[in-house]
Amino acid sequence: MLKINIISIFPDYLKPLQLSLLGKAQEKGLISIAIQDLRKHTSDPHHSVDDTPSGGGAGMVMMPEVRGKALDPLMVADTDLIILTPAGRVFNQKVAEEFSQKNHLVFACGRYEGIDDRIRQYYSQESYVEKNVRVHEYSIGDYVLGGGEVASVVMIEAITRLIPYRDWE
């Protein structure tokens, strides 16, 4: 079974993952999709998730400390962390096929100017590589969206459609 975790500040945005073939695949136990609200990992009264970029720059980025609290329990052996960013490699059918063969996918949905790069750096460290944790940065096209939720839905649908049809019945 393919296990999928998604971390977002707008978990309701991901409700379409309960519908159609994705809903059916979850009911049949072919895939497991869990959505975490990033704001539940904050410690301040305002549930802040963004801050100015490390080293300066325009805009706001997702704070690495909050993101780390959400990600740490999910970064088990044989996990693929997918950071959704317009600067990432372009997602395509070949990538969907590769991810469909994996055991555990974690989608990190960014907002604002994206996710602080220290997240990618941290989970790319040797201690995670030894656990067979792989970090990827992907985009679904050469345009900018409001956040990674739409991109994660597109990718998850493309990936899960590659589960052999006979298993869906």
PDB file of C-alpha atoms in Angstrom:
ATOM      1  CA  MET A   1       0.000   0.000   0.000  1.00  0.00           C
ATOM      2  CA  LEU A   2       1.209   3.471  -0.870  1.00  0.00           C
ATOM      3  CA  LYS A   3       1.177   5.783   2.156  1.00  0.00           C
ATOM      4  CA  ILE A   4       0.816   9.514   1.446  1.00  0.00           C
ATOM      5  CA  ASN A   5       1.107  12.381   3.945  1.00  0.00           C
ATOM      6  CA  ILE A   6       0.385  15.991   3.052  1.00  0.00           C
ATOM      7  CA  ILE A   7       1.256  18.991   5.215  1.00  0.00           C
ATOM      8  CA  SER A   8      -0.669  22.177   4.495  1.00  0.00           C
ATOM      9  CA  ILE A   9      -1.996  25.284   6.221  1.00  0.00           C
ATOM     10  CA  PHE A  10      -5.245  24.720   4.297  1.00  0.00           C
ATOM     11  CA  PRO A  11      -6.174  21.055   4.842  1.00  0.00           C
ATOM     12  CA  ASP A  12      -9.731  21.626   3.557  1.00  0.00           C
ATOM     13  CA  TYR A  13      -8.248  22.553   0.191  1.00  0.00           C
ATOM     14  CA  LEU A  14      -7.322  18.878  -0.165  1.00  0.00           C
ATOM     15  CA  LYS A  15     -10.851  17.454   0.259  1.00  0.00           C
ATOM     16  CA  PRO A  16     -11.009  16.375  -3.421  1.00  0.00           C
ATOM     17  CA  LEU A  17      -8.593  13.592  -2.459  1.00  0.00           C
ATOM     18  CA  GLN A  18     -11.560  11.867  -0.780  1.00  0.00           C
ATOM     19  CA  LEU A  19     -13.566  11.744  -4.040  1.00  0.00           C
ATOM     20  CA  SER A  20     -13.720   9.638  -7.191  1.00  0.00           C
ATOM     21  CA  LEU A  21     -10.977   7.086  -7.811  1.00  0.00           C
ATOM     22  CA  LEU A  22      -8.787   8.411  -4.999  1.00  0.00           C
ATOM     23  CA  GLY A  23     -11.604   7.909  -2.501  1.00  0.00           C
ATOM     24  CA  LYS A  24     -12.244   4.431  -3.889  1.00  0.00           C
ATOM     25  CA  ALA A  25      -8.551   3.514  -3.648  1.00  0.00           C
ATOM     26  CA  GLN A  26      -8.513   4.600   0.006  1.00  0.00           C
ATOM     27  CA  GLU A  27     -11.680   2.606   0.772  1.00  0.00           C
ATOM     28  CA  LYS A  28     -10.101  -0.491  -0.797  1.00  0.00           C
ATOM     29  CA  GLY A  29      -6.872  -0.034   1.185  1.00  0.00           C
ATOM     30  CA  LEU A  30      -4.730   0.529  -1.920  1.00  0.00           C
ATOM     31  CA  ILE A  31      -3.513   3.899  -0.701  1.00  0.00           C
ATOM     32  CA  SER A  32      -3.572   5.784   2.573  1.00  0.00           C
ATOM     33  CA  ILE A  33      -3.789   9.582   2.532  1.00  0.00           C
ATOM     34  CA  ALA A  34      -3.323  11.590   5.740  1.00  0.00           C
ATOM     35  CA  ILE A  35      -3.474  15.383   5.795  1.00  0.00           C
ATOM     36  CA  GLN A  36      -1.805  17.379   8.575  1.00  0.00           C
ATOM     37  CA  ASP A  37      -2.601  20.997   9.406  1.00  0.00           C
ATOM     38  CA  LEU A  38       0.743  22.772   9.730  1.00  0.00           C
ATOM     39  CA  ARG A  39      -0.755  25.335  12.128  1.00  0.00           C
ATOM     40  CA  LYS A  40      -1.275  22.585  14.741  1.00  0.00           C
ATOM     41  CA  HIS A  41       2.523  22.428  15.086  1.00  0.00           C
ATOM     42  CA  THR A  42       2.923  26.068  16.120  1.00  0.00           C
ATOM     43  CA  SER A  43       3.505  27.260  19.661  1.00  0.00           C
ATOM     44  CA  ASP A  44       2.419  30.898  19.496  1.00  0.00           C
ATOM     45  CA  PRO A  45      -1.134  32.174  20.107  1.00  0.00           C
ATOM     46  CA  HIS A  46      -1.500  33.329  16.482  1.00  0.00           C
ATOM     47  CA  HIS A  47      -0.416  29.961  15.009  1.00  0.00           C
ATOM     48  CA  SER A  48       2.192  31.729  12.860  1.00  0.00           C
ATOM     49  CA  VAL A  49       3.781  29.659  10.116  1.00  0.00           C
ATOM     50  CA  ASP A  50       5.688  32.300   8.144  1.00  0.00           C
ATOM     51  CA  ASP A  51       8.656  34.582   8.693  1.00  0.00           C
ATOM     52  CA  THR A  52      11.139  36.619   6.683  1.00  0.00           C
ATOM     53  CA  PRO A  53      13.628  34.517   4.678  1.00  0.00           C
ATOM     54  CA  SER A  54      16.875  33.522   6.360  1.00  0.00           C
ATOM     55  CA  GLY A  55      19.527  35.913   5.095  1.00  0.00           C
ATOM     56  CA  GLY A  56      16.948  38.503   4.040  1.00  0.00           C
ATOM     57  CA  GLY A  57      15.015  39.036   0.853  1.00  0.00           C
ATOM     58  CA  ALA A  58      11.501  39.964  -0.162  1.00  0.00           C
ATOM     59  CA  GLY A  59       8.341  38.211   0.952  1.00  0.00           C
ATOM     60  CA  MET A  60       7.727  35.599   3.594  1.00  0.00           C
ATOM     61  CA  VAL A  61       8.631  31.899   3.770  1.00  0.00           C
ATOM     62  CA  MET A  62       7.290  28.995   5.779  1.00  0.00           C
ATOM     63  CA  MET A  63       9.212  28.788   9.072  1.00  0.00           C
ATOM     64  CA  PRO A  64      11.546  25.790   9.185  1.00  0.00           C
ATOM     65  CA  GLU A  65      10.975  25.139  12.920  1.00  0.00           C
ATOM     66  CA  VAL A  66       7.227  24.656  12.485  1.00  0.00           C
ATOM     67  CA  ARG A  67       7.692  22.630   9.307  1.00  0.00           C
ATOM     68  CA  GLY A  68      10.282  20.461  11.078  1.00  0.00           C
ATOM     69  CA  LYS A  69       7.878  19.687  13.934  1.00  0.00           C
ATOM     70  CA  ALA A  70       5.360  18.461  11.371  1.00  0.00           C
ATOM     71  CA  LEU A  71       7.870  16.533   9.270  1.00  0.00           C
ATOM     72  CA  ASP A  72      10.084  14.879  11.896  1.00  0.00           C
ATOM     73  CA  PRO A  73       7.618  12.115  12.860  1.00  0.00           C
ATOM     74  CA  LEU A  74       6.986  11.350   9.178  1.00  0.00           C
ATOM     75  CA  MET A  75      10.618  11.008   8.104  1.00  0.00           C
ATOM     76  CA  VAL A  76      10.859   7.272   8.677  1.00  0.00           C
ATOM     77  CA  ALA A  77      12.942   4.843   6.644  1.00  0.00           C
ATOM     78  CA  ASP A  78      12.173   4.702   2.924  1.00  0.00           C
ATOM     79  CA  THR A  79      10.359   8.042   2.657  1.00  0.00           C
ATOM     80  CA  ASP A  80      10.284  10.459  -0.266  1.00  0.00           C
ATOM     81  CA  LEU A  81       9.821  14.083   0.791  1.00  0.00           C
ATOM     82  CA  ILE A  82       8.385  16.148  -2.056  1.00  0.00           C
ATOM     83  CA  ILE A  83       8.781  19.894  -1.673  1.00  0.00           C
ATOM     84  CA  LEU A  84       6.459  21.688  -4.073  1.00  0.00           C
ATOM     85  CA  THR A  85       8.100  24.768  -5.557  1.00  0.00           C
ATOM     86  CA  PRO A  86       7.957  26.594  -8.908  1.00  0.00           C
ATOM     87  CA  ALA A  87      11.763  26.317  -8.993  1.00  0.00           C
ATOM     88  CA  GLY A  88      11.711  22.489  -8.845  1.00  0.00           C
ATOM     89  CA  ARG A  89      12.100  19.923 -11.594  1.00  0.00           C
ATOM     90  CA  VAL A  90       9.004  19.622 -13.757  1.00  0.00           C
ATOM     91  CA  PHE A  91       6.755  16.718 -12.765  1.00  0.00           C
ATOM     92  CA  ASN A  92       5.907  14.382 -15.650  1.00  0.00           C
ATOM     93  CA  GLN A  93       4.595  10.885 -16.356  1.00  0.00           C
ATOM     94  CA  LYS A  94       8.014   9.261 -15.850  1.00  0.00           C
ATOM     95  CA  VAL A  95       8.287  10.822 -12.385  1.00  0.00           C
ATOM     96  CA  ALA A  96       4.707   9.722 -11.618  1.00  0.00           C
ATOM     97  CA  GLU A  97       5.673   6.150 -12.540  1.00  0.00           C
ATOM     98  CA  GLU A  98       8.735   6.287 -10.282  1.00  0.00           C
ATOM     99  CA  PHE A  99       6.740   7.660  -7.319  1.00  0.00           C
ATOM    100  CA  SER A 100       3.972   5.073  -7.845  1.00  0.00           C
ATOM    101  CA  GLN A 101       6.528   2.386  -6.928  1.00  0.00           C
ATOM    102  CA  LYS A 102       7.460   4.041  -3.623  1.00  0.00           C
ATOM    103  CA  ASN A 103       6.185   3.152  -0.151  1.00  0.00           C
ATOM    104  CA  HIS A 104       5.788   6.539   1.513  1.00  0.00           C
ATOM    105  CA  LEU A 105       5.388   9.992  -0.026  1.00  0.00           C
ATOM    106  CA  VAL A 106       5.290  13.195   2.028  1.00  0.00           C
ATOM    107  CA  PHE A 107       4.127  16.360   0.265  1.00  0.00           C
ATOM    108  CA  ALA A 108       5.207  19.675   1.803  1.00  0.00           C
ATOM    109  CA  CYS A 109       2.840  22.361   0.522  1.00  0.00           C
ATOM    110  CA  GLY A 110       4.321  25.825   0.697  1.00  0.00           C
ATOM    111  CA  ARG A 111       2.676  29.235   0.629  1.00  0.00           C
ATOM    112  CA  TYR A 112       3.948  32.797   0.428  1.00  0.00           C
ATOM    113  CA  GLU A 113       7.430  32.771  -1.136  1.00  0.00           C
ATOM    114  CA  GLY A 114       7.851  29.046  -0.442  1.00  0.00           C
ATOM    115  CA  ILE A 115       9.449  26.804   2.158  1.00  0.00           C
ATOM    116  CA  ASP A 116      12.685  27.880   3.829  1.00  0.00           C
ATOM    117  CA  ASP A 117      15.548  26.037   2.082  1.00  0.00           C
ATOM    118  CA  ARG A 118      16.881  24.851   5.426  1.00  0.00           C
ATOM    119  CA  ILE A 119      14.144  22.171   5.303  1.00  0.00           C
ATOM    120  CA  ARG A 120      15.619  20.671   2.133  1.00  0.00           C
ATOM    121  CA  GLN A 121      19.115  20.928   3.561  1.00  0.00           C
ATOM    122  CA  TYR A 122      18.163  19.357   6.902  1.00  0.00           C
ATOM    123  CA  TYR A 123      16.401  16.301   5.478  1.00  0.00           C
ATOM    124  CA  SER A 124      19.211  15.827   2.931  1.00  0.00           C
ATOM    125  CA  GLN A 125      21.751  15.308   5.739  1.00  0.00           C
ATOM    126  CA  GLU A 126      23.613  12.029   5.999  1.00  0.00           C
ATOM    127  CA  SER A 127      21.563  10.791   8.975  1.00  0.00           C
ATOM    128  CA  TYR A 128      18.413  10.897   6.817  1.00  0.00           C
ATOM    129  CA  VAL A 129      20.150   9.569   3.716  1.00  0.00           C
ATOM    130  CA  GLU A 130      21.195   6.552   5.813  1.00  0.00           C
ATOM    131  CA  LYS A 131      17.494   5.990   6.619  1.00  0.00           C
ATOM    132  CA  ASN A 132      16.803   6.059   2.861  1.00  0.00           C
ATOM    133  CA  VAL A 133      14.969   9.384   3.034  1.00  0.00           C
ATOM    134  CA  ARG A 134      15.044  11.150  -0.311  1.00  0.00           C
ATOM    135  CA  VAL A 135      14.272  14.857  -0.816  1.00  0.00           C
ATOM    136  CA  HIS A 136      12.817  16.102  -4.102  1.00  0.00           C
ATOM    137  CA  GLU A 137      11.770  19.534  -5.335  1.00  0.00           C
ATOM    138  CA  TYR A 138       9.050  19.524  -7.990  1.00  0.00           C
ATOM    139  CA  SER A 139       6.871  21.911  -9.948  1.00  0.00           C
ATOM    140  CA  ILE A 140       3.843  21.116 -12.096  1.00  0.00           C
ATOM    141  CA  GLY A 141       4.674  23.821 -14.624  1.00  0.00           C
ATOM    142  CA  ASP A 142       6.243  27.127 -15.475  1.00  0.00           C
ATOM    143  CA  TYR A 143       3.811  29.342 -13.590  1.00  0.00           C
ATOM    144  CA  VAL A 144       3.185  30.357 -10.007  1.00  0.00           C
ATOM    145  CA  LEU A 145       0.268  29.110  -7.904  1.00  0.00           C
ATOM    146  CA  GLY A 146      -0.916  30.410  -4.537  1.00  0.00           C
ATOM    147  CA  GLY A 147       0.464  27.325  -2.824  1.00  0.00           C
ATOM    148  CA  GLY A 148       1.444  23.707  -3.193  1.00  0.00           C
ATOM    149  CA  GLU A 149      -1.980  22.179  -2.542  1.00  0.00           C
ATOM    150  CA  VAL A 150      -3.104  22.199  -6.186  1.00  0.00           C
ATOM    151  CA  ALA A 151       0.239  20.772  -7.279  1.00  0.00           C
ATOM    152  CA  SER A 152       0.025  17.996  -4.685  1.00  0.00           C
ATOM    153  CA  VAL A 153      -3.476  17.015  -5.846  1.00  0.00           C
ATOM    154  CA  VAL A 154      -2.301  16.905  -9.481  1.00  0.00           C
ATOM    155  CA  MET A 155       0.723  14.791  -8.594  1.00  0.00           C
ATOM    156  CA  ILE A 156      -1.162  12.422  -6.286  1.00  0.00           C
ATOM    157  CA  GLU A 157      -3.835  11.799  -8.898  1.00  0.00           C
ATOM    158  CA  ALA A 158      -1.217  11.089 -11.591  1.00  0.00           C
ATOM    159  CA  ILE A 159       0.751   8.810  -9.247  1.00  0.00           C
ATOM    160  CA  THR A 160      -2.176   6.803  -7.895  1.00  0.00           C
ATOM    161  CA  ARG A 161      -3.734   6.284 -11.346  1.00  0.00           C
ATOM    162  CA  LEU A 162      -0.734   4.059 -12.046  1.00  0.00           C
ATOM    163  CA  ILE A 163      -1.903   1.454  -9.539  1.00  0.00           C
ATOM    164  CA  PRO A 164      -2.985  -1.468 -11.744  1.00  0.00           C
ATOM    165  CA  TYR A 165      -6.703  -1.193 -12.544  1.00  0.00           C
ATOM    166  CA  ARG A 166      -7.402  -4.798 -11.553  1.00  0.00           C
ATOM    167  CA  ASP A 167      -6.521  -3.868  -7.965  1.00  0.00           C
ATOM    168  CA  TRP A 168      -9.284  -1.212  -7.901  1.00  0.00           C
ATOM    169  CA  GLU A 169     -12.136  -3.693  -8.350  1.00  0.00           C
TER     170      GLU A 169
END
